[in-house]
GROMACS .gro file of C-alpha atoms in nm:
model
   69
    1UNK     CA    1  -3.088   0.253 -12.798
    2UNK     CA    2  -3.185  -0.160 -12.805
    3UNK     CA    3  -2.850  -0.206 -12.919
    4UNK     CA    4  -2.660  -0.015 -12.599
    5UNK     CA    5  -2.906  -0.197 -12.389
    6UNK     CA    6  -2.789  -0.533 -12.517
    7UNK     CA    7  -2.404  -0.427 -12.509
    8UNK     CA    8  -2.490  -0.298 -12.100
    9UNK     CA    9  -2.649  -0.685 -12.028
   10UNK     CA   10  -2.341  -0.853 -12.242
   11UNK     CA   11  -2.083  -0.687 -12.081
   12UNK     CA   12  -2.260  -0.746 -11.731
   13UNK     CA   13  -2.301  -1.113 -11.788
   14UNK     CA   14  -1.909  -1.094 -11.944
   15UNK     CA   15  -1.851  -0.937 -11.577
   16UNK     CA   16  -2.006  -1.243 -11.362
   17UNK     CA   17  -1.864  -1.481 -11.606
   18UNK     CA   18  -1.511  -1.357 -11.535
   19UNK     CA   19  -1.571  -1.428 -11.196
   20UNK     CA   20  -1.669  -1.718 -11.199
   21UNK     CA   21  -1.366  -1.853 -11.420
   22UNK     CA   22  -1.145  -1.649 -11.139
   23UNK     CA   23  -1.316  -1.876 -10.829
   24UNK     CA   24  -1.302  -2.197 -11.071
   25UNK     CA   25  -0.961  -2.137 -11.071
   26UNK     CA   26  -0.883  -2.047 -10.677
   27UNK     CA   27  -1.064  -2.388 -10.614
   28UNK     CA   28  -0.829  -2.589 -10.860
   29UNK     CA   29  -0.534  -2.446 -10.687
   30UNK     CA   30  -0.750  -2.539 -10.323
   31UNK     CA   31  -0.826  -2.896 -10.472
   32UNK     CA   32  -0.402  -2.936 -10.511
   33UNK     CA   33  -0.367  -2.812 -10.185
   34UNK     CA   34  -0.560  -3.097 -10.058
   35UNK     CA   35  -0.855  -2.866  -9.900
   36UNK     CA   36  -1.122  -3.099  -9.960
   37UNK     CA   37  -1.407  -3.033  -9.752
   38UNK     CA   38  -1.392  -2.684  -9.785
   39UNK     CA   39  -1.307  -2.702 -10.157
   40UNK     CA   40  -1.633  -2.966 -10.165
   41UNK     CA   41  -1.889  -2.707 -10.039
   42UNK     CA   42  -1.738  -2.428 -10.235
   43UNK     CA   43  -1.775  -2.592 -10.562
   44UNK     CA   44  -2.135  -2.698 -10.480
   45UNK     CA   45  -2.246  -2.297 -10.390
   46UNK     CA   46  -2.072  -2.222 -10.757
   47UNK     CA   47  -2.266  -2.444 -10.938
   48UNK     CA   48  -2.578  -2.370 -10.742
   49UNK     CA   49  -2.471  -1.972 -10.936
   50UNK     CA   50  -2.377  -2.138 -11.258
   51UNK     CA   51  -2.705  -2.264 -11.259
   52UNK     CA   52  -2.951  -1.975 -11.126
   53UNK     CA   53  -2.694  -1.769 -11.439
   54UNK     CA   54  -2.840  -1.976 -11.682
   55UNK     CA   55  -3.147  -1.949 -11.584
   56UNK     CA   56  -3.164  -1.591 -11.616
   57UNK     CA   57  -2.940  -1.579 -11.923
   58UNK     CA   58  -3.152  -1.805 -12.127
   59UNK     CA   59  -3.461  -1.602 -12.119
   60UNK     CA   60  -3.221  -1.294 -12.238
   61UNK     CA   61  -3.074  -1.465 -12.539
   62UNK     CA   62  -3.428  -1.559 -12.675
   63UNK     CA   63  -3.567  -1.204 -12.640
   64UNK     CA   64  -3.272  -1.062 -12.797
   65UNK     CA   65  -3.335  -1.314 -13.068
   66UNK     CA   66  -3.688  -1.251 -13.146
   67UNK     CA   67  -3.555  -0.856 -13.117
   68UNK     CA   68  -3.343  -0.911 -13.390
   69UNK     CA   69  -3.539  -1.065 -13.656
   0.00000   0.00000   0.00000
């Protein structure tokens, strides 16, 4: 049962990380097209979610740790 639970929260987390590479990747192609501004205050609101995901991530991966000893 633990182990399901930790596959469910992986593959969640694998979810929101694909999505974030996909919107890293729009705002590349919206940096070449010279966007700035927009492109400026886009990246800032995806780091501001980079950052609350770690957050919440790191507390996971040290519980699963001490669950796995």
């Amino acid at each position: 049962l633990m182990l399901t639970m930790i596959d469910v929260v992986v593959d969640n987390y694998l979810l929101v990380l694909d999505d974030l590479n996909s919107r890293i990747q729009k705002l590349e192609g919206e940096l070449l097209n010279k966007n700035i501004e927009q492109t400026e205050h886009k990246i800032l609101k995806l780091r501001n979610e980079i950052s609350s995901l770690r957050k919440h991530i790191f507390p996971l991966r040290e519980a699963m740790r001490t669950l796995l000893r």
